[in-house]
CSV table of C-alpha atoms and ligand atoms in Angstrom, one decimal:
chain,number,residue,atom,x,y,z
A,1,MET,CA,8.1,3.2,26.4
A,2,ARG,CA,8.9,2.0,22.9
A,3,ALA,CA,6.5,1.0,20.1
A,4,LEU,CA,7.1,-0.8,16.9
A,5,VAL,CA,4.8,0.4,14.0
A,6,ILE,CA,4.7,-2.2,11.3
A,7,VAL,CA,3.7,-0.4,8.0
A,8,ASP,CA,1.8,-2.2,5.2
A,9,VAL,CA,3.4,-5.6,5.2
A,10,GLN,CA,0.5,-6.7,2.9
A,11,ASN,CA,0.5,-9.3,0.1
A,12,ASP,CA,0.0,-6.7,-2.6
A,13,PHE,CA,3.3,-5.0,-1.6
A,14,LEU,CA,5.2,-8.3,-1.6
A,15,PRO,CA,6.8,-10.1,-4.6
A,16,GLY,CA,3.9,-11.3,-6.8
A,17,GLY,CA,1.6,-8.7,-5.5
A,18,ALA,CA,-0.2,-5.9,-7.4
A,19,LEU,CA,2.2,-3.2,-6.3
A,20,ALA,CA,5.2,-5.3,-5.4
A,21,VAL,CA,8.1,-3.6,-3.6
A,22,PRO,CA,11.4,-5.1,-4.8
A,23,ASP,CA,12.6,-7.5,-2.1
A,24,GLY,CA,9.8,-6.4,0.1
A,25,ASP,CA,9.6,-9.9,1.6
A,26,GLU,CA,13.0,-9.5,3.1
A,27,VAL,CA,11.6,-7.2,5.8
A,28,ILE,CA,9.5,-9.9,7.3
A,29,PRO,CA,12.1,-12.0,9.2
A,30,VAL,CA,13.7,-8.8,10.4
A,31,ILE,CA,10.4,-7.5,11.8
A,32,ASN,CA,9.6,-11.0,13.3
A,33,GLY,CA,12.9,-11.1,15.0
A,34,MET,CA,12.7,-7.8,16.7
A,35,ALA,CA,9.0,-7.4,17.6
A,36,GLU,CA,9.4,-9.0,21.1
A,37,ARG,CA,11.9,-6.2,22.0
A,38,PHE,CA,9.1,-3.6,22.0
A,39,ASP,CA,6.6,-2.6,24.7
A,40,ALA,CA,3.8,-2.1,22.2
A,41,VAL,CA,3.4,-3.3,18.6
A,42,THR,CA,0.9,-2.0,16.1
A,43,ALA,CA,0.4,-2.7,12.4
A,44,THR,CA,-1.2,-0.8,9.5
A,45,GLN,CA,-3.0,-1.9,6.4
A,46,ASP,CA,-3.5,0.2,3.3
A,47,TRP,CA,-7.2,-0.4,2.9
A,48,HIS,CA,-8.7,1.1,-0.2
A,49,PRO,CA,-12.3,0.9,-1.5
A,50,PRO,CA,-12.5,-0.3,-5.2
A,51,ASP,CA,-13.2,3.3,-6.4
A,52,HIS,CA,-10.2,4.8,-4.8
A,53,GLY,CA,-8.8,7.9,-6.5
A,54,SER,CA,-5.2,6.6,-6.4
A,55,PHE,CA,-5.9,3.8,-8.8
A,56,ALA,CA,-5.0,4.6,-12.5
A,57,ALA,CA,-7.9,2.4,-13.5
A,58,ASN,CA,-10.3,4.9,-12.0
A,59,HIS,CA,-8.8,7.7,-14.3
A,60,PRO,CA,-9.7,6.7,-17.9
A,61,GLY,CA,-6.8,7.8,-20.2
A,62,LEU,CA,-4.2,7.9,-17.5
A,63,GLU,CA,-1.6,5.3,-16.8
A,64,VAL,CA,0.1,3.8,-13.7
A,65,GLY,CA,3.0,6.1,-12.7
A,66,GLU,CA,1.5,9.3,-14.1
A,67,MET,CA,0.6,12.2,-11.9
A,68,THR,CA,-2.8,13.7,-11.6
A,69,GLU,CA,-4.6,16.0,-9.2
A,70,LEU,CA,-7.0,14.5,-6.6
A,71,ASN,CA,-9.2,17.0,-4.9
A,72,GLY,CA,-6.4,19.6,-5.1
A,73,LEU,CA,-3.5,17.3,-4.1
A,74,GLU,CA,-0.8,15.9,-6.3
A,75,GLN,CA,-1.4,12.2,-6.8
A,76,VAL,CA,0.7,9.5,-8.3
A,77,LEU,CA,-1.4,6.9,-10.0
A,78,TRP,CA,-1.0,3.3,-8.8
A,79,PRO,CA,-2.2,-0.1,-9.9
A,80,ILE,CA,-5.3,-1.4,-8.1
A,81,HIS,CA,-3.9,-2.6,-4.8
A,82,CYS,CA,-4.9,-3.4,-1.2
A,83,VAL,CA,-8.6,-3.4,-1.9
A,84,GLN,CA,-10.6,-3.9,1.4
A,85,GLY,CA,-11.3,-7.5,2.1
A,86,THR,CA,-9.2,-9.0,-0.8
A,87,PRO,CA,-6.3,-11.4,-0.3
A,88,GLY,CA,-3.9,-8.7,-1.6
A,89,ALA,CA,-4.9,-6.4,1.4
A,90,GLU,CA,-4.2,-9.1,4.0
A,91,LEU,CA,-1.1,-8.9,6.1
A,92,SER,CA,1.4,-11.5,4.9
A,93,ASP,CA,1.0,-15.0,6.4
A,94,GLU,CA,4.7,-14.9,7.1
A,95,LEU,CA,4.4,-11.9,9.4
A,96,ASP,CA,4.2,-12.9,13.1
A,97,THR,CA,1.3,-10.9,14.4
A,98,SER,CA,1.2,-12.5,17.8
A,99,ARG,CA,2.5,-9.3,19.4
A,100,VAL,CA,0.4,-6.9,17.3
A,101,GLU,CA,-2.1,-5.2,19.7
A,102,LYS,CA,-4.1,-3.2,17.1
A,103,VAL,CA,-4.2,-2.8,13.4
A,104,PHE,CA,-4.9,0.6,11.9
A,105,HIS,CA,-6.4,1.2,8.4
A,106,LYS,CA,-5.7,4.0,6.1
A,107,GLY,CA,-6.6,5.1,2.6
A,108,THR,CA,-10.3,4.3,3.1
A,109,ASP,CA,-11.6,7.6,1.7
A,110,PRO,CA,-11.9,7.3,-2.1
A,111,GLY,CA,-11.2,11.0,-2.5
A,112,ILE,CA,-7.8,11.2,-0.8
A,113,ASP,CA,-4.7,9.0,-0.5
A,114,SER,CA,-3.0,8.3,2.8
A,115,TYR,CA,0.7,7.3,2.9
A,116,SER,CA,1.2,8.1,6.5
A,117,THR,CA,-0.1,5.7,9.2
A,118,PHE,CA,-1.1,8.7,11.2
A,119,TYR,CA,-3.0,11.1,8.8
A,120,ASP,CA,-4.3,11.3,5.2
A,121,ASN,CA,-2.2,13.2,2.7
A,122,ALA,CA,-4.0,16.5,3.5
A,123,HIS,CA,-3.5,16.0,7.3
A,124,ARG,CA,-7.3,16.3,7.8
A,125,GLN,CA,-8.3,12.9,9.2
A,126,SER,CA,-6.4,11.0,11.9
A,127,THR,CA,-6.2,7.2,11.9
A,128,GLY,CA,-6.2,7.3,15.7
A,129,LEU,CA,-2.7,5.9,15.9
A,130,ALA,CA,-1.1,8.9,17.6
A,131,GLU,CA,-3.8,9.0,20.2
A,132,TYR,CA,-3.5,5.2,20.7
A,133,LEU,CA,0.3,5.4,21.2
A,134,ARG,CA,0.0,8.3,23.6
A,135,GLY,CA,-2.6,6.4,25.6
A,136,ARG,CA,-0.2,3.5,25.9
A,137,GLY,CA,2.5,5.9,27.2
A,138,VAL,CA,4.7,5.5,24.2
A,139,THR,CA,7.5,8.0,23.8
A,140,ASP,CA,9.6,6.3,21.1
A,141,VAL,CA,8.2,5.1,17.8
A,142,TYR,CA,10.1,2.7,15.6
A,143,VAL,CA,8.9,2.4,12.1
A,144,ALA,CA,9.5,-0.6,9.8
A,145,GLY,CA,7.9,-2.0,6.7
A,146,LEU,CA,6.9,-0.9,3.2
A,147,ALA,CA,7.6,1.3,1.4
A,148,THR,CA,10.6,3.4,2.5
A,149,ASP,CA,9.8,6.2,0.0
A,150,TYR,CA,6.1,6.4,0.7
A,151,CYS,CA,4.3,5.0,3.7
A,152,VAL,CA,7.4,4.6,5.9
A,153,LYS,CA,8.6,8.1,5.1
A,154,PHE,CA,5.4,9.9,5.7
A,155,SER,CA,4.7,7.8,8.8
A,156,ALA,CA,8.1,8.7,10.3
A,157,LEU,CA,7.7,12.4,9.4
A,158,ASP,CA,4.3,12.5,11.1
A,159,ALA,CA,5.6,10.5,14.2
A,160,ALA,CA,8.3,13.1,14.6
A,161,GLY,CA,5.8,15.9,14.0
A,162,GLU,CA,3.6,14.4,16.7
A,163,GLY,CA,6.4,14.8,19.2
A,164,PHE,CA,7.5,11.2,19.4
A,165,ARG,CA,11.1,10.3,19.2
A,166,CYS,CA,11.1,8.5,15.9
A,167,PHE,CA,13.4,5.8,14.6
A,168,VAL,CA,13.3,4.1,11.2
A,169,VAL,CA,14.7,0.6,11.3
A,170,ILE,CA,16.3,0.7,7.9
A,171,ASP,CA,17.1,-2.9,7.3
A,172,ALA,CA,13.4,-3.7,8.0
A,173,CYS,CA,12.2,-1.4,5.2
A,174,ARG,CA,12.3,-1.5,1.4
A,175,GLY,CA,11.5,1.1,-1.2
A,176,VAL,CA,9.3,1.2,-4.3
A,177,ASN,CA,11.9,3.3,-6.2
A,178,LEU,CA,9.5,4.4,-8.9
A,179,SER,CA,12.4,6.7,-9.8
A,180,ALA,CA,15.9,5.4,-9.1
A,181,GLY,CA,17.2,6.7,-5.8
A,182,ASP,CA,13.8,7.6,-4.3
A,183,ALA,CA,14.4,5.4,-1.2
A,184,ASP,CA,17.8,7.0,-0.6
A,185,LYS,CA,16.3,10.5,-1.0
A,186,ALA,CA,13.6,9.5,1.5
A,187,VAL,CA,16.2,8.5,4.1
A,188,GLN,CA,17.9,11.9,3.6
A,189,GLU,CA,14.6,13.7,4.1
A,190,MET,CA,13.7,11.7,7.2
A,191,ALA,CA,17.1,12.3,8.7
A,192,GLY,CA,16.8,16.0,8.0
A,193,ALA,CA,13.6,16.1,9.9
A,194,GLY,CA,15.2,14.6,13.0
A,195,VAL,CA,14.3,11.0,12.4
A,196,ARG,CA,17.0,8.6,13.5
A,197,ILE,CA,18.0,5.9,11.1
A,198,VAL,CA,18.9,2.7,12.9
A,199,ARG,CA,19.5,-1.0,12.2
A,200,SER,CA,17.6,-3.8,13.7
A,201,ASP,CA,20.6,-5.1,15.6
A,202,GLU,CA,20.8,-1.8,17.5
A,203,VAL,CA,17.2,-1.7,18.7
B,301,LIG,C1,2.0,2.7,-0.5
B,301,LIG,C2,1.8,3.4,-2.7
B,301,LIG,C3,0.4,3.4,-2.6
B,301,LIG,C4,2.8,2.3,0.6
B,301,LIG,C5,0.6,2.7,-0.4
B,301,LIG,O1,2.4,1.5,1.5
B,301,LIG,O2,4.0,2.7,0.7
B,301,LIG,N1,2.6,3.1,-1.6
B,301,LIG,N2,-0.2,3.0,-1.5
B,302,LIG,ZN1,-2.3,2.6,-1.5
């Protein structure tokens, strides 16, 4: 049983958005084209309250891209993005959601960030996705979306850690590349953890 997990294809991560991933829109036709090949499809939304601790604006004196500590965890500071209920947090209109069974939200606790679609960054709180996929009888999890070096990477590592066979559909992902090469490094890291890197024409 194969599931496609569509990660954060939200307006704020697309060109023109608050935290635009370069060429992020290019993942949309690839995802739309393969969704029907899966037994189950879920999507996630980064879904922050306005006072979220990952926003540089909530740390006077600190800038976007700087590091800080948030309740004991290292935290990169981001522009304000994907605020609950705003247009930037909506899934792209271009994304075909007709096969999406359920949407999972993450990053809702102001005190902790959540890159993975499964757990917050401290692995304390589950989004319910692993339990949902198991309930659907899923064995193989295919991850696609934004961004390769953050939410895709941590989602794939958690999927593998949860015991799913995990695949990242690499042409259906794009990276932020805050530092040059971050996305390539993420691919190495995922592969090293047993995640298979595949292309959409192989799935
Ligand atoms: C993401 C940075 C901040 C992501 C979410 O979806 O990759 N990146 N919040
Ligand atoms: Zn975020």
